Amino acid sequence: MSGNKANQLNIAIVGSGIIGLSTAHELLHAGHRVRAFTRDALSEITSSKAAAIWFPYLARPVAAVNRWSRESYERYLTQLDRPEAGISLVDLTVLVKEPDAWWKDAIPPGTLHTLPPEELPGDTEYGYTVKAPLIETQLYLAALEAEVLKLGGKIERSAVSDLVELADDYDLVVNCAGLGARELVGDTTMYPVKGQILKVKNRADVRHTIADYSFDAAGEQAAYLIPRRDFLIMGGTSIKGDWNTTPDPELTTGILERCRRITNANLDDVVVDEVVVGLRPGRPEIRVEREGKVIHNYGHGGAGYTVCWGCAKRVAELVG
Ligand SMILES: Cc1cc2nc3c(=O)[nH]c(=O)nc-3n(C[C@H](O)[C@H](O)[C@H](O)COP(=O)(O)OP(=O)(O)OC[C@H]3O[C@@H](n4cnc5c(N)ncnc54)[C@H](O)[C@@H]3O)c2cc1C
């Protein structure tokens, strides 16, 4: 289907985070009429709290995540020529504990390099450099929302309590409620993965993007340095089951301490502008499936920006 009026459907989307907006964009492009409902203001949702670097992280199942990540990577490449959208390609260094880099299949050929042992910091065992899209969320979400509106989509601030009831008024409903799906469809497999990050004044001595996931076996503590246009993002945590969104000073101390271990820059004088806490929508597997008049697209964990365009494409296929 592509812009064919005869096949035009009236579609409601629950959620206007990165998943709802990318899905809306894809369906508008396919020629449908779209209205998205959001319970929360844009600045409050998880998508506004993300770093965000393209990298398959805390998301399953492996084969689908790799495919969706790859498709999203390709989409980001087409958006590089609009600086206002906030996409750029950066050299990302990734440090990990396990020899099996399951996400390798998502990386376009020629853009992944294994670091030799002498280039690995401290006792890190495995490291890679990847050419990765950096998605400056502070620009990207606003630009995408503007595009959705320009394509004729509507975005309405209101909470939805019943998908079946909503489906009475539309041809189809797409559930992009993120962690909100836990309550909305009673999906008790969903859990929050708390991420705390620091927005720090940009500095000339930290211009390289690096993410170290090798600190602990549980994967709760990471260190990352992501220079964006507005701030240097320092992270982070991935604490499963923690719903508390109040910034935790102890976590901040831990982030600063771990970040010192992955850079030669002297971080003693960092100026923390803001401590941000967001809850990733954790789920054993991302759910993209059709159930009658409802299509689900939620549970993207730590990879919403990494897989969004591939998932949106899948939703468009499920619309038929
Ligand atoms: C600190 C941190 C760093 C991250 N870094 C990265 C990264 O580098 N790369 C990456 O790919 N990902 C990253 N992520 C993960 C990414 O942010 C998430 O996977 C993504 O934002 C999920 O998007 P979403 O649209 O599903 O959810 P959300 O952004 O939470 O949006 C959910 C939407 O649903 C709406 N909603 C919920 N319930 C209802 C309801 N009942 N009625 C109406 N509306 C409803 C909400 O109001 C909102 O509009 C990070 C996350 C955090 C917290």
mmCIF file with all atom_site columns, N, CA, C and O in Angstrom, residues 19-62:
data_model
loop_
_atom_site.group_PDB
_atom_site.id
_atom_site.type_symbol
_atom_site.label_atom_id
_atom_site.label_alt_id
_atom_site.label_comp_id
_atom_site.label_asym_id
_atom_site.label_entity_id
_atom_site.label_seq_id
_atom_site.pdbx_PDB_ins_code
_atom_site.Cartn_x
_atom_site.Cartn_y
_atom_site.Cartn_z
_atom_site.occupancy
_atom_site.B_iso_or_equiv
_atom_site.pdbx_formal_charge
_atom_site.auth_seq_id
_atom_site.auth_comp_id
_atom_site.auth_asym_id
_atom_site.auth_atom_id
_atom_site.pdbx_PDB_model_num
ATOM 1   N N  . ILE A 1 19 ? 8.522  5.317   19.529 1.00 0.00 ? 19 ILE A N  1
ATOM 2   C CA . ILE A 1 19 ? 7.867  4.193   18.849 1.00 0.00 ? 19 ILE A CA 1
ATOM 3   C C  . ILE A 1 19 ? 6.545  4.660   18.212 1.00 0.00 ? 19 ILE A C  1
ATOM 4   O O  . ILE A 1 19 ? 6.280  4.370   17.043 1.00 0.00 ? 19 ILE A O  1
ATOM 5   N N  . GLY A 1 20 ? 5.760  5.417   18.970 1.00 0.00 ? 20 GLY A N  1
ATOM 6   C CA . GLY A 1 20 ? 4.496  5.910   18.405 1.00 0.00 ? 20 GLY A CA 1
ATOM 7   C C  . GLY A 1 20 ? 4.729  6.850   17.236 1.00 0.00 ? 20 GLY A C  1
ATOM 8   O O  . GLY A 1 20 ? 4.041  6.775   16.207 1.00 0.00 ? 20 GLY A O  1
ATOM 9   N N  . LEU A 1 21 ? 5.714  7.736   17.358 1.00 0.00 ? 21 LEU A N  1
ATOM 10  C CA . LEU A 1 21 ? 5.947  8.723   16.283 1.00 0.00 ? 21 LEU A CA 1
ATOM 11  C C  . LEU A 1 21 ? 6.493  8.059   15.017 1.00 0.00 ? 21 LEU A C  1
ATOM 12  O O  . LEU A 1 21 ? 6.069  8.394   13.905 1.00 0.00 ? 21 LEU A O  1
ATOM 13  N N  . SER A 1 22 ? 7.438  7.117   15.179 1.00 0.00 ? 22 SER A N  1
ATOM 14  C CA . SER A 1 22 ? 7.979  6.467   13.972 1.00 0.00 ? 22 SER A CA 1
ATOM 15  C C  . SER A 1 22 ? 6.896  5.622   13.304 1.00 0.00 ? 22 SER A C  1
ATOM 16  O O  . SER A 1 22 ? 6.799  5.576   12.071 1.00 0.00 ? 22 SER A O  1
ATOM 17  N N  . THR A 1 23 ? 6.044  4.992   14.127 1.00 0.00 ? 23 THR A N  1
ATOM 18  C CA . THR A 1 23 ? 4.938  4.201   13.565 1.00 0.00 ? 23 THR A CA 1
ATOM 19  C C  . THR A 1 23 ? 3.952  5.117   12.838 1.00 0.00 ? 23 THR A C  1
ATOM 20  O O  . THR A 1 23 ? 3.505  4.812   11.722 1.00 0.00 ? 23 THR A O  1
ATOM 21  N N  . ALA A 1 24 ? 3.634  6.247   13.458 1.00 0.00 ? 24 ALA A N  1
ATOM 22  C CA . ALA A 1 24 ? 2.715  7.205   12.822 1.00 0.00 ? 24 ALA A CA 1
ATOM 23  C C  . ALA A 1 24 ? 3.281  7.658   11.482 1.00 0.00 ? 24 ALA A C  1
ATOM 24  O O  . ALA A 1 24 ? 2.568  7.696   10.458 1.00 0.00 ? 24 ALA A O  1
ATOM 25  N N  . HIS A 1 25 ? 4.557  7.973   11.461 1.00 0.00 ? 25 HIS A N  1
ATOM 26  C CA . HIS A 1 25 ? 5.216  8.439   10.238 1.00 0.00 ? 25 HIS A CA 1
ATOM 27  C C  . HIS A 1 25 ? 5.112  7.386   9.128  1.00 0.00 ? 25 HIS A C  1
ATOM 28  O O  . HIS A 1 25 ? 4.765  7.696   7.983  1.00 0.00 ? 25 HIS A O  1
ATOM 29  N N  . GLU A 1 26 ? 5.395  6.164   9.496  1.00 0.00 ? 26 GLU A N  1
ATOM 30  C CA . GLU A 1 26 ? 5.368  5.067   8.511  1.00 0.00 ? 26 GLU A CA 1
ATOM 31  C C  . GLU A 1 26 ? 3.948  4.872   7.953  1.00 0.00 ? 26 GLU A C  1
ATOM 32  O O  . GLU A 1 26 ? 3.767  4.685   6.748  1.00 0.00 ? 26 GLU A O  1
ATOM 33  N N  . LEU A 1 27 ? 2.952  4.933   8.842  1.00 0.00 ? 27 LEU A N  1
ATOM 34  C CA . LEU A 1 27 ? 1.571  4.687   8.398  1.00 0.00 ? 27 LEU A CA 1
ATOM 35  C C  . LEU A 1 27 ? 1.025  5.868   7.594  1.00 0.00 ? 27 LEU A C  1
ATOM 36  O O  . LEU A 1 27 ? 0.253  5.683   6.648  1.00 0.00 ? 27 LEU A O  1
ATOM 37  N N  . LEU A 1 28 ? 1.444  7.073   7.947  1.00 0.00 ? 28 LEU A N  1
ATOM 38  C CA . LEU A 1 28 ? 1.033  8.243   7.150  1.00 0.00 ? 28 LEU A CA 1
ATOM 39  C C  . LEU A 1 28 ? 1.627  8.133   5.753  1.00 0.00 ? 28 LEU A C  1
ATOM 40  O O  . LEU A 1 28 ? 0.956  8.411   4.748  1.00 0.00 ? 28 LEU A O  1
ATOM 41  N N  . HIS A 1 29 ? 2.875  7.701   5.694  1.00 0.00 ? 29 HIS A N  1
ATOM 42  C CA . HIS A 1 29 ? 3.529  7.521   4.394  1.00 0.00 ? 29 HIS A CA 1
ATOM 43  C C  . HIS A 1 29 ? 2.837  6.477   3.549  1.00 0.00 ? 29 HIS A C  1
ATOM 44  O O  . HIS A 1 29 ? 2.819  6.555   2.318  1.00 0.00 ? 29 HIS A O  1
ATOM 45  N N  . ALA A 1 30 ? 2.262  5.483   4.232  1.00 0.00 ? 30 ALA A N  1
ATOM 46  C CA . ALA A 1 30 ? 1.552  4.424   3.497  1.00 0.00 ? 30 ALA A CA 1
ATOM 47  C C  . ALA A 1 30 ? 0.159  4.903   3.067  1.00 0.00 ? 30 ALA A C  1
ATOM 48  O O  . ALA A 1 30 ? -0.590 4.160   2.444  1.00 0.00 ? 30 ALA A O  1
ATOM 49  N N  . GLY A 1 31 ? -0.195 6.131   3.483  1.00 0.00 ? 31 GLY A N  1
ATOM 50  C CA . GLY A 1 31 ? -1.451 6.712   2.980  1.00 0.00 ? 31 GLY A CA 1
ATOM 51  C C  . GLY A 1 31 ? -2.603 6.676   3.962  1.00 0.00 ? 31 GLY A C  1
ATOM 52  O O  . GLY A 1 31 ? -3.732 7.028   3.603  1.00 0.00 ? 31 GLY A O  1
ATOM 53  N N  . HIS A 1 32 ? -2.355 6.250   5.207  1.00 0.00 ? 32 HIS A N  1
ATOM 54  C CA . HIS A 1 32 ? -3.457 6.144   6.172  1.00 0.00 ? 32 HIS A CA 1
ATOM 55  C C  . HIS A 1 32 ? -3.674 7.462   6.912  1.00 0.00 ? 32 HIS A C  1
ATOM 56  O O  . HIS A 1 32 ? -2.815 8.329   6.934  1.00 0.00 ? 32 HIS A O  1
ATOM 57  N N  . ARG A 1 33 ? -4.849 7.529   7.569  1.00 0.00 ? 33 ARG A N  1
ATOM 58  C CA . ARG A 1 33 ? -5.128 8.664   8.460  1.00 0.00 ? 33 ARG A CA 1
ATOM 59  C C  . ARG A 1 33 ? -4.760 8.225   9.875  1.00 0.00 ? 33 ARG A C  1
ATOM 60  O O  . ARG A 1 33 ? -5.134 7.120   10.294 1.00 0.00 ? 33 ARG A O  1
ATOM 61  N N  . VAL A 1 34 ? -4.035 9.083   10.585 1.00 0.00 ? 34 VAL A N  1
ATOM 62  C CA . VAL A 1 34 ? -3.494 8.666   11.877 1.00 0.00 ? 34 VAL A CA 1
ATOM 63  C C  . VAL A 1 34 ? -3.783 9.705   12.956 1.00 0.00 ? 34 VAL A C  1
ATOM 64  O O  . VAL A 1 34 ? -3.584 10.909  12.740 1.00 0.00 ? 34 VAL A O  1
ATOM 65  N N  . ARG A 1 35 ? -4.256 9.224   14.103 1.00 0.00 ? 35 ARG A N  1
ATOM 66  C CA . ARG A 1 35 ? -4.369 10.089  15.289 1.00 0.00 ? 35 ARG A CA 1
ATOM 67  C C  . ARG A 1 35 ? -3.652 9.378   16.443 1.00 0.00 ? 35 ARG A C  1
ATOM 68  O O  . ARG A 1 35 ? -3.937 8.216   16.748 1.00 0.00 ? 35 ARG A O  1
ATOM 69  N N  . ALA A 1 36 ? -2.674 10.076  17.033 1.00 0.00 ? 36 ALA A N  1
ATOM 70  C CA . ALA A 1 36 ? -1.939 9.476   18.159 1.00 0.00 ? 36 ALA A CA 1
ATOM 71  C C  . ALA A 1 36 ? -2.419 10.080  19.473 1.00 0.00 ? 36 ALA A C  1
ATOM 72  O O  . ALA A 1 36 ? -2.679 11.288  19.543 1.00 0.00 ? 36 ALA A O  1
ATOM 73  N N  . PHE A 1 37 ? -2.543 9.237   20.472 1.00 0.00 ? 37 PHE A N  1
ATOM 74  C CA . PHE A 1 37 ? -2.953 9.693   21.804 1.00 0.00 ? 37 PHE A CA 1
ATOM 75  C C  . PHE A 1 37 ? -1.764 9.561   22.754 1.00 0.00 ? 37 PHE A C  1
ATOM 76  O O  . PHE A 1 37 ? -1.121 8.516   22.772 1.00 0.00 ? 37 PHE A O  1
ATOM 77  N N  . THR A 1 38 ? -1.502 10.622  23.510 1.00 0.00 ? 38 THR A N  1
ATOM 78  C CA . THR A 1 38 ? -0.424 10.519  24.493 1.00 0.00 ? 38 THR A CA 1
ATOM 79  C C  . THR A 1 38 ? -0.912 10.975  25.859 1.00 0.00 ? 38 THR A C  1
ATOM 80  O O  . THR A 1 38 ? -1.498 12.038  25.990 1.00 0.00 ? 38 THR A O  1
ATOM 81  N N  . ARG A 1 39 ? -0.647 10.138  26.850 1.00 0.00 ? 39 ARG A N  1
ATOM 82  C CA . ARG A 1 39 ? -1.068 10.469  28.212 1.00 0.00 ? 39 ARG A CA 1
ATOM 83  C C  . ARG A 1 39 ? -0.177 11.561  28.789 1.00 0.00 ? 39 ARG A C  1
ATOM 84  O O  . ARG A 1 39 ? -0.589 12.411  29.544 1.00 0.00 ? 39 ARG A O  1
ATOM 85  N N  . ASP A 1 40 ? 1.110  11.553  28.356 1.00 0.00 ? 40 ASP A N  1
ATOM 86  C CA . ASP A 1 40 ? 2.104  12.418  28.990 1.00 0.00 ? 40 ASP A CA 1
ATOM 87  C C  . ASP A 1 40 ? 2.659  13.460  28.024 1.00 0.00 ? 40 ASP A C  1
ATOM 88  O O  . ASP A 1 40 ? 2.669  13.254  26.807 1.00 0.00 ? 40 ASP A O  1
ATOM 89  N N  . ALA A 1 41 ? 3.176  14.542  28.603 1.00 0.00 ? 41 ALA A N  1
ATOM 90  C CA . ALA A 1 41 ? 3.849  15.561  27.788 1.00 0.00 ? 41 ALA A CA 1
ATOM 91  C C  . ALA A 1 41 ? 5.141  14.973  27.235 1.00 0.00 ? 41 ALA A C  1
ATOM 92  O O  . ALA A 1 41 ? 5.756  14.085  27.847 1.00 0.00 ? 41 ALA A O  1
ATOM 93  N N  . LEU A 1 42 ? 5.548  15.477  26.079 1.00 0.00 ? 42 LEU A N  1
ATOM 94  C CA . LEU A 1 42 ? 6.749  14.958  25.402 1.00 0.00 ? 42 LEU A CA 1
ATOM 95  C C  . LEU A 1 42 ? 7.965  14.965  26.336 1.00 0.00 ? 42 LEU A C  1
ATOM 96  O O  . LEU A 1 42 ? 8.758  14.017  26.365 1.00 0.00 ? 42 LEU A O  1
ATOM 97  N N  . SER A 1 43 ? 8.107  16.025  27.125 1.00 0.00 ? 43 SER A N  1
ATOM 98  C CA . SER A 1 43 ? 9.305  16.148  27.965 1.00 0.00 ? 43 SER A CA 1
ATOM 99  C C  . SER A 1 43 ? 9.342  15.103  29.084 1.00 0.00 ? 43 SER A C  1
ATOM 100 O O  . SER A 1 43 ? 10.387 14.852  29.667 1.00 0.00 ? 43 SER A O  1
ATOM 101 N N  . GLU A 1 44 ? 8.191  14.468  29.361 1.00 0.00 ? 44 GLU A N  1
ATOM 102 C CA . GLU A 1 44 ? 8.109  13.543  30.503 1.00 0.00 ? 44 GLU A CA 1
ATOM 103 C C  . GLU A 1 44 ? 8.365  12.087  30.138 1.00 0.00 ? 44 GLU A C  1
ATOM 104 O O  . GLU A 1 44 ? 8.573  11.252  31.014 1.00 0.00 ? 44 GLU A O  1
ATOM 105 N N  . ILE A 1 45 ? 8.295  11.758  28.852 1.00 0.00 ? 45 ILE A N  1
ATOM 106 C CA . ILE A 1 45 ? 8.292  10.336  28.491 1.00 0.00 ? 45 ILE A CA 1
ATOM 107 C C  . ILE A 1 45 ? 9.725  9.790   28.390 1.00 0.00 ? 45 ILE A C  1
ATOM 108 O O  . ILE A 1 45 ? 10.686 10.547  28.269 1.00 0.00 ? 45 ILE A O  1
ATOM 109 N N  . THR A 1 46 ? 9.832  8.485   28.434 1.00 0.00 ? 46 THR A N  1
ATOM 110 C CA . THR A 1 46 ? 11.148 7.828   28.400 1.00 0.00 ? 46 THR A CA 1
ATOM 111 C C  . THR A 1 46 ? 11.961 8.266   27.190 1.00 0.00 ? 46 THR A C  1
ATOM 112 O O  . THR A 1 46 ? 13.167 8.497   27.289 1.00 0.00 ? 46 THR A O  1
ATOM 113 N N  . SER A 1 47 ? 11.282 8.395   26.051 1.00 0.00 ? 47 SER A N  1
ATOM 114 C CA . SER A 1 47 ? 12.012 8.748   24.826 1.00 0.00 ? 47 SER A CA 1
ATOM 115 C C  . SER A 1 47 ? 12.746 10.081  24.953 1.00 0.00 ? 47 SER A C  1
ATOM 116 O O  . SER A 1 47 ? 13.756 10.295  24.269 1.00 0.00 ? 47 SER A O  1
ATOM 117 N N  . SER A 1 48 ? 12.250 10.965  25.815 1.00 0.00 ? 48 SER A N  1
ATOM 118 C CA . SER A 1 48 ? 12.931 12.252  26.009 1.00 0.00 ? 48 SER A CA 1
ATOM 119 C C  . SER A 1 48 ? 14.116 12.148  26.962 1.00 0.00 ? 48 SER A C  1
ATOM 120 O O  . SER A 1 48 ? 14.881 13.095  27.102 1.00 0.00 ? 48 SER A O  1
ATOM 121 N N  . LYS A 1 49 ? 14.248 11.011  27.618 1.00 0.00 ? 49 LYS A N  1
ATOM 122 C CA . LYS A 1 49 ? 15.326 10.861  28.611 1.00 0.00 ? 49 LYS A CA 1
ATOM 123 C C  . LYS A 1 49 ? 16.517 10.091  28.042 1.00 0.00 ? 49 LYS A C  1
ATOM 124 O O  . LYS A 1 49 ? 17.537 9.957   28.704 1.00 0.00 ? 49 LYS A O  1
ATOM 125 N N  . ALA A 1 50 ? 16.360 9.562   26.830 1.00 0.00 ? 50 ALA A N  1
ATOM 126 C CA . ALA A 1 50 ? 17.403 8.693   26.271 1.00 0.00 ? 50 ALA A CA 1
ATOM 127 C C  . ALA A 1 50 ? 18.615 9.476   25.806 1.00 0.00 ? 50 ALA A C  1
ATOM 128 O O  . ALA A 1 50 ? 18.537 10.694  25.601 1.00 0.00 ? 50 ALA A O  1
ATOM 129 N N  . ALA A 1 51 ? 19.718 8.761   25.583 1.00 0.00 ? 51 ALA A N  1
ATOM 130 C CA . ALA A 1 51 ? 21.001 9.404   25.265 1.00 0.00 ? 51 ALA A CA 1
ATOM 131 C C  . ALA A 1 51 ? 21.027 10.117  23.892 1.00 0.00 ? 51 ALA A C  1
ATOM 132 O O  . ALA A 1 51 ? 21.316 11.313  23.879 1.00 0.00 ? 51 ALA A O  1
ATOM 133 N N  . ALA A 1 52 ? 20.818 9.560   22.754 1.00 0.00 ? 52 ALA A N  1
ATOM 134 C CA . ALA A 1 52 ? 20.630 8.174   22.386 1.00 0.00 ? 52 ALA A CA 1
ATOM 135 C C  . ALA A 1 52 ? 21.597 7.801   21.250 1.00 0.00 ? 52 ALA A C  1
ATOM 136 O O  . ALA A 1 52 ? 21.720 8.519   20.277 1.00 0.00 ? 52 ALA A O  1
ATOM 137 N N  . ILE A 1 53 ? 22.194 6.677   21.438 1.00 0.00 ? 53 ILE A N  1
ATOM 138 C CA . ILE A 1 53 ? 23.093 6.168   20.419 1.00 0.00 ? 53 ILE A CA 1
ATOM 139 C C  . ILE A 1 53 ? 22.456 4.916   19.814 1.00 0.00 ? 53 ILE A C  1
ATOM 140 O O  . ILE A 1 53 ? 21.781 4.176   20.521 1.00 0.00 ? 53 ILE A O  1
ATOM 141 N N  . TRP A 1 54 ? 22.659 4.720   18.526 1.00 0.00 ? 54 TRP A N  1
ATOM 142 C CA . TRP A 1 54 ? 22.173 3.490   17.901 1.00 0.00 ? 54 TRP A CA 1
ATOM 143 C C  . TRP A 1 54 ? 23.031 2.342   18.390 1.00 0.00 ? 54 TRP A C  1
ATOM 144 O O  . TRP A 1 54 ? 24.230 2.304   18.124 1.00 0.00 ? 54 TRP A O  1
ATOM 145 N N  . PHE A 1 55 ? 22.426 1.433   19.131 1.00 0.00 ? 55 PHE A N  1
ATOM 146 C CA . PHE A 1 55 ? 23.152 0.229   19.553 1.00 0.00 ? 55 PHE A CA 1
ATOM 147 C C  . PHE A 1 55 ? 22.141 -0.761  20.136 1.00 0.00 ? 55 PHE A C  1
ATOM 148 O O  . PHE A 1 55 ? 21.369 -0.396  21.021 1.00 0.00 ? 55 PHE A O  1
ATOM 149 N N  . PRO A 1 56 ? 22.131 -2.019  19.645 1.00 0.00 ? 56 PRO A N  1
ATOM 150 C CA . PRO A 1 56 ? 21.174 -3.002  20.161 1.00 0.00 ? 56 PRO A CA 1
ATOM 151 C C  . PRO A 1 56 ? 21.530 -3.375  21.608 1.00 0.00 ? 56 PRO A C  1
ATOM 152 O O  . PRO A 1 56 ? 22.525 -4.057  21.846 1.00 0.00 ? 56 PRO A O  1
ATOM 153 N N  . TYR A 1 57 ? 20.713 -2.934  22.560 1.00 0.00 ? 57 TYR A N  1
ATOM 154 C CA . TYR A 1 57 ? 21.031 -3.089  23.976 1.00 0.00 ? 57 TYR A CA 1
ATOM 155 C C  . TYR A 1 57 ? 19.754 -3.408  24.743 1.00 0.00 ? 57 TYR A C  1
ATOM 156 O O  . TYR A 1 57 ? 18.730 -2.726  24.555 1.00 0.00 ? 57 TYR A O  1
ATOM 157 N N  . LEU A 1 58 ? 19.803 -4.422  25.577 1.00 0.00 ? 58 LEU A N  1
ATOM 158 C CA . LEU A 1 58 ? 18.646 -4.818  26.398 1.00 0.00 ? 58 LEU A CA 1
ATOM 159 C C  . LEU A 1 58 ? 17.381 -4.950  25.558 1.00 0.00 ? 58 LEU A C  1
ATOM 160 O O  . LEU A 1 58 ? 16.345 -4.333  25.856 1.00 0.00 ? 58 LEU A O  1
ATOM 161 N N  . ALA A 1 59 ? 17.460 -5.749  24.525 1.00 0.00 ? 59 ALA A N  1
ATOM 162 C CA . ALA A 1 59 ? 16.292 -5.987  23.671 1.00 0.00 ? 59 ALA A CA 1
ATOM 163 C C  . ALA A 1 59 ? 16.428 -7.367  23.036 1.00 0.00 ? 59 ALA A C  1
ATOM 164 O O  . ALA A 1 59 ? 17.521 -7.786  22.660 1.00 0.00 ? 59 ALA A O  1
ATOM 165 N N  . ARG A 1 60 ? 15.352 -8.045  22.910 1.00 0.00 ? 60 ARG A N  1
ATOM 166 C CA . ARG A 1 60 ? 15.277 -9.386  22.355 1.00 0.00 ? 60 ARG A CA 1
ATOM 167 C C  . ARG A 1 60 ? 14.006 -9.487  21.507 1.00 0.00 ? 60 ARG A C  1
ATOM 168 O O  . ARG A 1 60 ? 13.114 -8.682  21.691 1.00 0.00 ? 60 ARG A O  1
ATOM 169 N N  . PRO A 1 61 ? 13.819 -10.483 20.652 1.00 0.00 ? 61 PRO A N  1
ATOM 170 C CA . PRO A 1 61 ? 14.690 -11.608 20.357 1.00 0.00 ? 61 PRO A CA 1
ATOM 171 C C  . PRO A 1 61 ? 15.812 -11.203 19.391 1.00 0.00 ? 61 PRO A C  1
ATOM 172 O O  . PRO A 1 61 ? 15.635 -10.298 18.566 1.00 0.00 ? 61 PRO A O  1
ATOM 173 N N  . VAL A 1 62 ? 16.906 -11.939 19.500 1.00 0.00 ? 62 VAL A N  1
ATOM 174 C CA . VAL A 1 62 ? 18.134 -11.539 18.816 1.00 0.00 ? 62 VAL A CA 1
ATOM 175 C C  . VAL A 1 62 ? 17.948 -11.319 17.312 1.00 0.00 ? 62 VAL A C  1
ATOM 176 O O  . VAL A 1 62 ? 18.295 -10.261 16.790 1.00 0.00 ? 62 VAL A O  1
#
